[in-house]
Amino acid sequence: MEDHQFRNAMGNFATGITVITTVVENEVYGMTANAFTSVSLDPKLVLISIANKAKMLTHIQQSKKFAVNFLASDQRAVSMQFAGQIKDAKPYEFDWFNSHPVIKDALANITCSVKSEYVAGDHTLLIGEVTNLQLKDGEPLLFYQGKYHELKHVE
Ligand code: FAD
């Protein structure tokens, strides 16, 4: 199987978009990620998958904590900025929640401490124990076949 066939197949799975945030020695970092899933209710666990070459992996290994921020439909520019797709992006003004930097106006800010990590090929899976969360009403930003989409309601 060619790499592009695998990539195309995974692109047919529609997802929301998150920005993962963390803080190390007062320096704040963010990274766009759609490899996110809820794992367990008791205890409350979530999973993110981060490329071994991403700087965010080292940052989280240092801080041992991260926040998952679900982007709203009007936050495409935020997704692009934290995916490194905007040249000369302006400094981003983070909000703070539960001592974590978070994305303002996201549909959810979920703060986590790292419970375990597993290297899986060229990515590392991080399991986070949820320490707090806050929610906002709104519509999600979606990602499908490499493009951004908005929700369409069906009866
Ligand atoms: P960098 O490339 O240095 O950081 C990314 C960008 O974030 C920087 O260019 C900068 O513009 C911005 N940034 C960071 N911190 C700040 C700050 N404090 N203030 C202002 N701007 C800041 N990769 C994965 O590993 N897992 C995934 O699940 C995943 N899903 C993705 C989903 C989508 C829809 C997209 C578009 C990309 C996804 N990526 C994923 C790729 C990932 O977002 C990029 O490779 C990213 O650039 C890697 O970030 P980095 O930690 O190496 O750091």
PDB file of C-alpha atoms and ligand atoms in Angstrom:
ATOM      1  CA  MET A   1       0.000   0.000   0.000  1.00  0.00           C
ATOM      2  CA  GLU A   2       1.306   3.457  -0.893  1.00  0.00           C
ATOM      3  CA  ASP A   3       1.489   6.211   1.774  1.00  0.00           C
ATOM      4  CA  HIS A   4      -0.914   8.414  -0.209  1.00  0.00           C
ATOM      5  CA  GLN A   5      -3.570   5.639  -0.233  1.00  0.00           C
ATOM      6  CA  PHE A   6      -3.402   5.399   3.576  1.00  0.00           C
ATOM      7  CA  ARG A   7      -3.505   9.216   3.909  1.00  0.00           C
ATOM      8  CA  ASN A   8      -6.505   9.459   1.563  1.00  0.00           C
ATOM      9  CA  ALA A   9      -8.335   6.718   3.460  1.00  0.00           C
ATOM     10  CA  MET A  10      -7.767   8.476   6.811  1.00  0.00           C
ATOM     11  CA  GLY A  11      -8.904  11.747   5.225  1.00  0.00           C
ATOM     12  CA  ASN A  12     -12.306  10.142   4.603  1.00  0.00           C
ATOM     13  CA  PHE A  13     -12.861  10.058   8.365  1.00  0.00           C
ATOM     14  CA  ALA A  14     -14.403  13.415   9.329  1.00  0.00           C
ATOM     15  CA  THR A  15     -13.169  14.924  12.604  1.00  0.00           C
ATOM     16  CA  GLY A  16     -13.394  18.026  14.716  1.00  0.00           C
ATOM     17  CA  ILE A  17     -10.251  20.099  15.187  1.00  0.00           C
ATOM     18  CA  THR A  18      -8.419  20.786  18.421  1.00  0.00           C
ATOM     19  CA  VAL A  19      -5.500  22.963  19.394  1.00  0.00           C
ATOM     20  CA  ILE A  20      -3.309  21.300  22.035  1.00  0.00           C
ATOM     21  CA  THR A  21      -1.748  23.846  24.390  1.00  0.00           C
ATOM     22  CA  THR A  22       0.847  23.688  27.130  1.00  0.00           C
ATOM     23  CA  VAL A  23       3.242  25.887  29.113  1.00  0.00           C
ATOM     24  CA  VAL A  24       6.911  25.258  29.937  1.00  0.00           C
ATOM     25  CA  GLU A  25       8.770  27.737  32.143  1.00  0.00           C
ATOM     26  CA  ASN A  26       6.314  30.540  31.307  1.00  0.00           C
ATOM     27  CA  GLU A  27       6.596  29.905  27.536  1.00  0.00           C
ATOM     28  CA  VAL A  28       3.248  29.014  25.981  1.00  0.00           C
ATOM     29  CA  TYR A  29       2.858  26.673  22.984  1.00  0.00           C
ATOM     30  CA  GLY A  30       0.010  25.476  20.760  1.00  0.00           C
ATOM     31  CA  MET A  31      -0.368  22.849  18.038  1.00  0.00           C
ATOM     32  CA  THR A  32      -3.330  21.965  15.823  1.00  0.00           C
ATOM     33  CA  ALA A  33      -4.380  18.309  16.109  1.00  0.00           C
ATOM     34  CA  ASN A  34      -7.316  16.196  14.993  1.00  0.00           C
ATOM     35  CA  ALA A  35      -6.024  12.894  16.397  1.00  0.00           C
ATOM     36  CA  PHE A  36      -8.058  13.142  19.599  1.00  0.00           C
ATOM     37  CA  THR A  37     -10.458  10.753  21.258  1.00  0.00           C
ATOM     38  CA  SER A  38     -12.257  10.318  24.531  1.00  0.00           C
ATOM     39  CA  VAL A  39     -11.071   7.095  26.239  1.00  0.00           C
ATOM     40  CA  SER A  40     -12.611   6.483  29.680  1.00  0.00           C
ATOM     41  CA  LEU A  41     -15.282   7.914  31.979  1.00  0.00           C
ATOM     42  CA  ASP A  42     -13.964   6.468  35.259  1.00  0.00           C
ATOM     43  CA  PRO A  43     -11.305   7.756  35.485  1.00  0.00           C
ATOM     44  CA  LYS A  44     -11.828  10.508  32.925  1.00  0.00           C
ATOM     45  CA  LEU A  45      -9.187   9.947  30.244  1.00  0.00           C
ATOM     46  CA  VAL A  46      -8.578  11.332  26.758  1.00  0.00           C
ATOM     47  CA  LEU A  47      -5.978  10.479  24.113  1.00  0.00           C
ATOM     48  CA  ILE A  48      -3.990  12.608  21.684  1.00  0.00           C
ATOM     49  CA  SER A  49      -1.471  11.438  19.088  1.00  0.00           C
ATOM     50  CA  ILE A  50       1.532  13.664  18.396  1.00  0.00           C
ATOM     51  CA  ALA A  51       4.212  13.234  15.737  1.00  0.00           C
ATOM     52  CA  ASN A  52       7.567  12.323  17.286  1.00  0.00           C
ATOM     53  CA  LYS A  53       9.147  15.173  15.331  1.00  0.00           C
ATOM     54  CA  ALA A  54       6.660  17.806  16.591  1.00  0.00           C
ATOM     55  CA  LYS A  55       8.089  20.286  19.083  1.00  0.00           C
ATOM     56  CA  MET A  56       4.860  19.985  21.068  1.00  0.00           C
ATOM     57  CA  LEU A  57       5.792  16.436  22.128  1.00  0.00           C
ATOM     58  CA  THR A  58       8.955  17.640  23.893  1.00  0.00           C
ATOM     59  CA  HIS A  59       7.047  20.555  25.449  1.00  0.00           C
ATOM     60  CA  ILE A  60       4.395  18.230  26.935  1.00  0.00           C
ATOM     61  CA  GLN A  61       7.027  15.738  28.109  1.00  0.00           C
ATOM     62  CA  GLN A  62       8.568  18.650  30.042  1.00  0.00           C
ATOM     63  CA  SER A  63       5.363  20.191  31.419  1.00  0.00           C
ATOM     64  CA  LYS A  64       3.572  16.826  31.974  1.00  0.00           C
ATOM     65  CA  LYS A  65       0.281  18.568  31.247  1.00  0.00           C
ATOM     66  CA  PHE A  66      -1.743  19.805  28.280  1.00  0.00           C
ATOM     67  CA  ALA A  67      -5.111  21.288  27.385  1.00  0.00           C
ATOM     68  CA  VAL A  68      -7.320  20.199  24.487  1.00  0.00           C
ATOM     69  CA  ASN A  69      -9.300  23.041  22.910  1.00  0.00           C
ATOM     70  CA  PHE A  70     -12.177  22.177  20.529  1.00  0.00           C
ATOM     71  CA  LEU A  71     -12.268  24.833  17.802  1.00  0.00           C
ATOM     72  CA  ALA A  72     -15.476  26.604  16.794  1.00  0.00           C
ATOM     73  CA  SER A  73     -16.537  27.026  13.159  1.00  0.00           C
ATOM     74  CA  ASP A  74     -15.181  30.614  12.994  1.00  0.00           C
ATOM     75  CA  GLN A  75     -11.682  29.570  14.212  1.00  0.00           C
ATOM     76  CA  ARG A  76     -10.165  28.349  10.932  1.00  0.00           C
ATOM     77  CA  ALA A  77      -7.414  30.976  11.196  1.00  0.00           C
ATOM     78  CA  VAL A  78      -6.540  29.670  14.674  1.00  0.00           C
ATOM     79  CA  SER A  79      -6.249  26.123  13.283  1.00  0.00           C
ATOM     80  CA  MET A  80      -4.006  27.340  10.466  1.00  0.00           C
ATOM     81  CA  GLN A  81      -1.821  29.403  12.805  1.00  0.00           C
ATOM     82  CA  PHE A  82      -1.145  26.483  15.150  1.00  0.00           C
ATOM     83  CA  ALA A  83      -0.489  24.166  12.188  1.00  0.00           C
ATOM     84  CA  GLY A  84       2.264  26.541  11.069  1.00  0.00           C
ATOM     85  CA  GLN A  85       0.336  27.474   7.910  1.00  0.00           C
ATOM     86  CA  ILE A  86       0.289  31.259   8.383  1.00  0.00           C
ATOM     87  CA  LYS A  87       3.438  33.183   7.529  1.00  0.00           C
ATOM     88  CA  ASP A  88       4.319  35.972   9.962  1.00  0.00           C
ATOM     89  CA  ALA A  89       1.416  35.054  12.261  1.00  0.00           C
ATOM     90  CA  LYS A  90       0.725  37.543  15.027  1.00  0.00           C
ATOM     91  CA  PRO A  91       1.477  36.498  18.621  1.00  0.00           C
ATOM     92  CA  TYR A  92      -1.595  34.718  19.949  1.00  0.00           C
ATOM     93  CA  GLU A  93      -3.245  35.942  23.154  1.00  0.00           C
ATOM     94  CA  PHE A  94      -4.091  32.897  25.220  1.00  0.00           C
ATOM     95  CA  ASP A  95      -6.707  32.781  27.958  1.00  0.00           C
ATOM     96  CA  TRP A  96      -5.866  30.968  31.199  1.00  0.00           C
ATOM     97  CA  PHE A  97      -7.958  28.269  32.881  1.00  0.00           C
ATOM     98  CA  ASN A  98      -6.935  25.961  35.735  1.00  0.00           C
ATOM     99  CA  SER A  99      -3.310  27.211  35.361  1.00  0.00           C
ATOM    100  CA  HIS A 100      -3.256  26.152  31.675  1.00  0.00           C
ATOM    101  CA  PRO A 101      -3.019  28.419  28.617  1.00  0.00           C
ATOM    102  CA  VAL A 102      -6.178  27.819  26.555  1.00  0.00           C
ATOM    103  CA  ILE A 103      -7.761  29.009  23.295  1.00  0.00           C
ATOM    104  CA  LYS A 104     -10.409  31.628  23.953  1.00  0.00           C
ATOM    105  CA  ASP A 105     -13.913  31.082  22.537  1.00  0.00           C
ATOM    106  CA  ALA A 106     -13.231  27.385  21.882  1.00  0.00           C
ATOM    107  CA  LEU A 107     -16.217  25.044  22.314  1.00  0.00           C
ATOM    108  CA  ALA A 108     -14.349  23.258  25.102  1.00  0.00           C
ATOM    109  CA  ASN A 109     -11.151  23.759  27.094  1.00  0.00           C
ATOM    110  CA  ILE A 110     -10.180  20.435  28.680  1.00  0.00           C
ATOM    111  CA  THR A 111      -7.158  20.469  30.997  1.00  0.00           C
ATOM    112  CA  CYS A 112      -5.213  17.236  31.537  1.00  0.00           C
ATOM    113  CA  SER A 113      -2.203  15.831  33.330  1.00  0.00           C
ATOM    114  CA  VAL A 114      -0.204  13.219  31.415  1.00  0.00           C
ATOM    115  CA  LYS A 115      -1.023   9.743  32.780  1.00  0.00           C
ATOM    116  CA  SER A 116       0.909   7.628  30.286  1.00  0.00           C
ATOM    117  CA  GLU A 117       2.545   7.707  26.885  1.00  0.00           C
ATOM    118  CA  TYR A 118       3.147   5.052  24.238  1.00  0.00           C
ATOM    119  CA  VAL A 119       5.371   5.355  21.200  1.00  0.00           C
ATOM    120  CA  ALA A 120       3.396   4.118  18.177  1.00  0.00           C
ATOM    121  CA  GLY A 121       5.457   4.256  14.992  1.00  0.00           C
ATOM    122  CA  ASP A 122       6.266   7.853  14.055  1.00  0.00           C
ATOM    123  CA  HIS A 123       3.747   9.217  16.608  1.00  0.00           C
ATOM    124  CA  THR A 124       3.434   9.108  20.406  1.00  0.00           C
ATOM    125  CA  LEU A 125       0.061   8.497  22.061  1.00  0.00           C
ATOM    126  CA  LEU A 126      -0.465  10.583  25.190  1.00  0.00           C
ATOM    127  CA  ILE A 127      -3.192   9.601  27.638  1.00  0.00           C
ATOM    128  CA  GLY A 128      -4.358  12.578  29.685  1.00  0.00           C
ATOM    129  CA  GLU A 129      -6.303  12.458  32.948  1.00  0.00           C
ATOM    130  CA  VAL A 130      -8.850  15.275  32.820  1.00  0.00           C
ATOM    131  CA  THR A 131      -8.353  17.771  35.659  1.00  0.00           C
ATOM    132  CA  ASN A 132     -11.050  20.294  34.674  1.00  0.00           C
ATOM    133  CA  LEU A 133     -13.084  21.544  31.731  1.00  0.00           C
ATOM    134  CA  GLN A 134     -15.220  24.439  30.589  1.00  0.00           C
ATOM    135  CA  LEU A 135     -17.683  24.602  27.680  1.00  0.00           C
ATOM    136  CA  LYS A 136     -19.142  27.205  25.305  1.00  0.00           C
ATOM    137  CA  ASP A 137     -22.153  27.004  23.017  1.00  0.00           C
ATOM    138  CA  GLY A 138     -21.472  27.107  19.301  1.00  0.00           C
ATOM    139  CA  GLU A 139     -20.840  25.094  16.154  1.00  0.00           C
ATOM    140  CA  PRO A 140     -17.659  23.049  15.562  1.00  0.00           C
ATOM    141  CA  LEU A 141     -14.967  23.439  12.913  1.00  0.00           C
ATOM    142  CA  LEU A 142     -14.701  20.157  10.954  1.00  0.00           C
ATOM    143  CA  PHE A 143     -11.942  18.572   8.854  1.00  0.00           C
ATOM    144  CA  TYR A 144     -12.611  16.153   5.991  1.00  0.00           C
ATOM    145  CA  GLN A 145     -10.521  15.152   2.973  1.00  0.00           C
ATOM    146  CA  GLY A 146      -7.912  17.768   3.855  1.00  0.00           C
ATOM    147  CA  LYS A 147     -10.413  20.654   3.906  1.00  0.00           C
ATOM    148  CA  TYR A 148     -12.324  22.625   6.505  1.00  0.00           C
ATOM    149  CA  HIS A 149     -16.105  22.187   6.740  1.00  0.00           C
ATOM    150  CA  GLU A 150     -19.013  23.353   8.832  1.00  0.00           C
ATOM    151  CA  LEU A 151     -21.779  21.261  10.310  1.00  0.00           C
ATOM    152  CA  LYS A 152     -24.898  20.684   8.242  1.00  0.00           C
ATOM    153  CA  HIS A 153     -27.928  19.626  10.259  1.00  0.00           C
ATOM    154  CA  VAL A 154     -30.141  16.858   8.901  1.00  0.00           C
ATOM    155  CA  GLU A 155     -33.555  15.841  10.208  1.00  0.00           C
TER     156      GLU A 155
HETATM  157  P1  FAD B   1       5.604  24.558  15.512  1.00  0.00           P
HETATM  158  O1  FAD B   1       5.531  24.131  14.095  1.00  0.00           O
HETATM  159  O2  FAD B   1       6.704  25.412  15.965  1.00  0.00           O
HETATM  160  O3  FAD B   1       4.230  25.257  15.977  1.00  0.00           O
HETATM  161  C1  FAD B   1       3.141  25.297  15.137  1.00  0.00           C
HETATM  162  C2  FAD B   1       2.745  26.747  14.889  1.00  0.00           C
HETATM  163  O4  FAD B   1       1.993  27.179  16.024  1.00  0.00           O
HETATM  164  C3  FAD B   1       3.888  27.754  14.742  1.00  0.00           C
HETATM  165  O5  FAD B   1       4.215  27.887  13.383  1.00  0.00           O
HETATM  166  C4  FAD B   1       3.278  29.037  15.285  1.00  0.00           C
HETATM  167  O6  FAD B   1       2.688  29.756  14.204  1.00  0.00           O
HETATM  168  C5  FAD B   1       2.159  28.568  16.190  1.00  0.00           C
HETATM  169  N1  FAD B   1       2.447  28.804  17.610  1.00  0.00           N
HETATM  170  C6  FAD B   1       2.938  27.932  18.524  1.00  0.00           C
HETATM  171  N2  FAD B   1       3.023  28.504  19.733  1.00  0.00           N
HETATM  172  C7  FAD B   1       2.587  29.793  19.588  1.00  0.00           C
HETATM  173  C8  FAD B   1       2.431  30.914  20.455  1.00  0.00           C
HETATM  174  N3  FAD B   1       2.770  30.848  21.761  1.00  0.00           N
HETATM  175  N4  FAD B   1       1.901  32.061  19.941  1.00  0.00           N
HETATM  176  C9  FAD B   1       1.569  32.153  18.632  1.00  0.00           C
HETATM  177  N5  FAD B   1       1.692  31.131  17.750  1.00  0.00           N
HETATM  178  C10 FAD B   1       2.204  29.979  18.218  1.00  0.00           C
HETATM  179  N6  FAD B   1       0.107  16.837  14.046  1.00  0.00           N
HETATM  180  C11 FAD B   1       0.129  15.865  14.999  1.00  0.00           C
HETATM  181  O7  FAD B   1       1.218  15.528  15.482  1.00  0.00           O
HETATM  182  N7  FAD B   1      -1.018  15.266  15.446  1.00  0.00           N
HETATM  183  C12 FAD B   1      -2.245  15.592  14.954  1.00  0.00           C
HETATM  184  O8  FAD B   1      -3.254  15.051  15.397  1.00  0.00           O
HETATM  185  C13 FAD B   1      -2.295  16.588  13.935  1.00  0.00           C
HETATM  186  N8  FAD B   1      -3.488  16.963  13.411  1.00  0.00           N
HETATM  187  C14 FAD B   1      -3.543  17.972  12.502  1.00  0.00           C
HETATM  188  C15 FAD B   1      -4.793  18.370  12.010  1.00  0.00           C
HETATM  189  C16 FAD B   1      -4.905  19.403  11.096  1.00  0.00           C
HETATM  190  C17 FAD B   1      -6.263  19.806  10.584  1.00  0.00           C
HETATM  191  C18 FAD B   1      -3.719  20.069  10.665  1.00  0.00           C
HETATM  192  C19 FAD B   1      -3.826  21.212   9.688  1.00  0.00           C
HETATM  193  C20 FAD B   1      -2.470  19.690  11.151  1.00  0.00           C
HETATM  194  C21 FAD B   1      -2.367  18.635  12.070  1.00  0.00           C
HETATM  195  N9  FAD B   1      -1.129  18.220  12.586  1.00  0.00           N
HETATM  196  C22 FAD B   1      -1.073  17.221  13.518  1.00  0.00           C
HETATM  197  C23 FAD B   1       0.121  18.861  12.139  1.00  0.00           C
HETATM  198  C24 FAD B   1       0.643  19.888  13.158  1.00  0.00           C
HETATM  199  O9  FAD B   1      -0.356  20.830  13.510  1.00  0.00           O
HETATM  200  C25 FAD B   1       1.855  20.657  12.558  1.00  0.00           C
HETATM  201  O10 FAD B   1       2.813  19.736  12.073  1.00  0.00           O
HETATM  202  C26 FAD B   1       2.497  21.613  13.567  1.00  0.00           C
HETATM  203  O11 FAD B   1       3.184  22.632  12.882  1.00  0.00           O
HETATM  204  C27 FAD B   1       3.507  20.955  14.495  1.00  0.00           C
HETATM  205  O12 FAD B   1       3.803  21.861  15.511  1.00  0.00           O
HETATM  206  P2  FAD B   1       5.130  21.861  16.386  1.00  0.00           P
HETATM  207  O13 FAD B   1       4.777  21.482  17.781  1.00  0.00           O
HETATM  208  O14 FAD B   1       6.217  21.071  15.720  1.00  0.00           O
HETATM  209  O15 FAD B   1       5.596  23.353  16.499  1.00  0.00           O
END
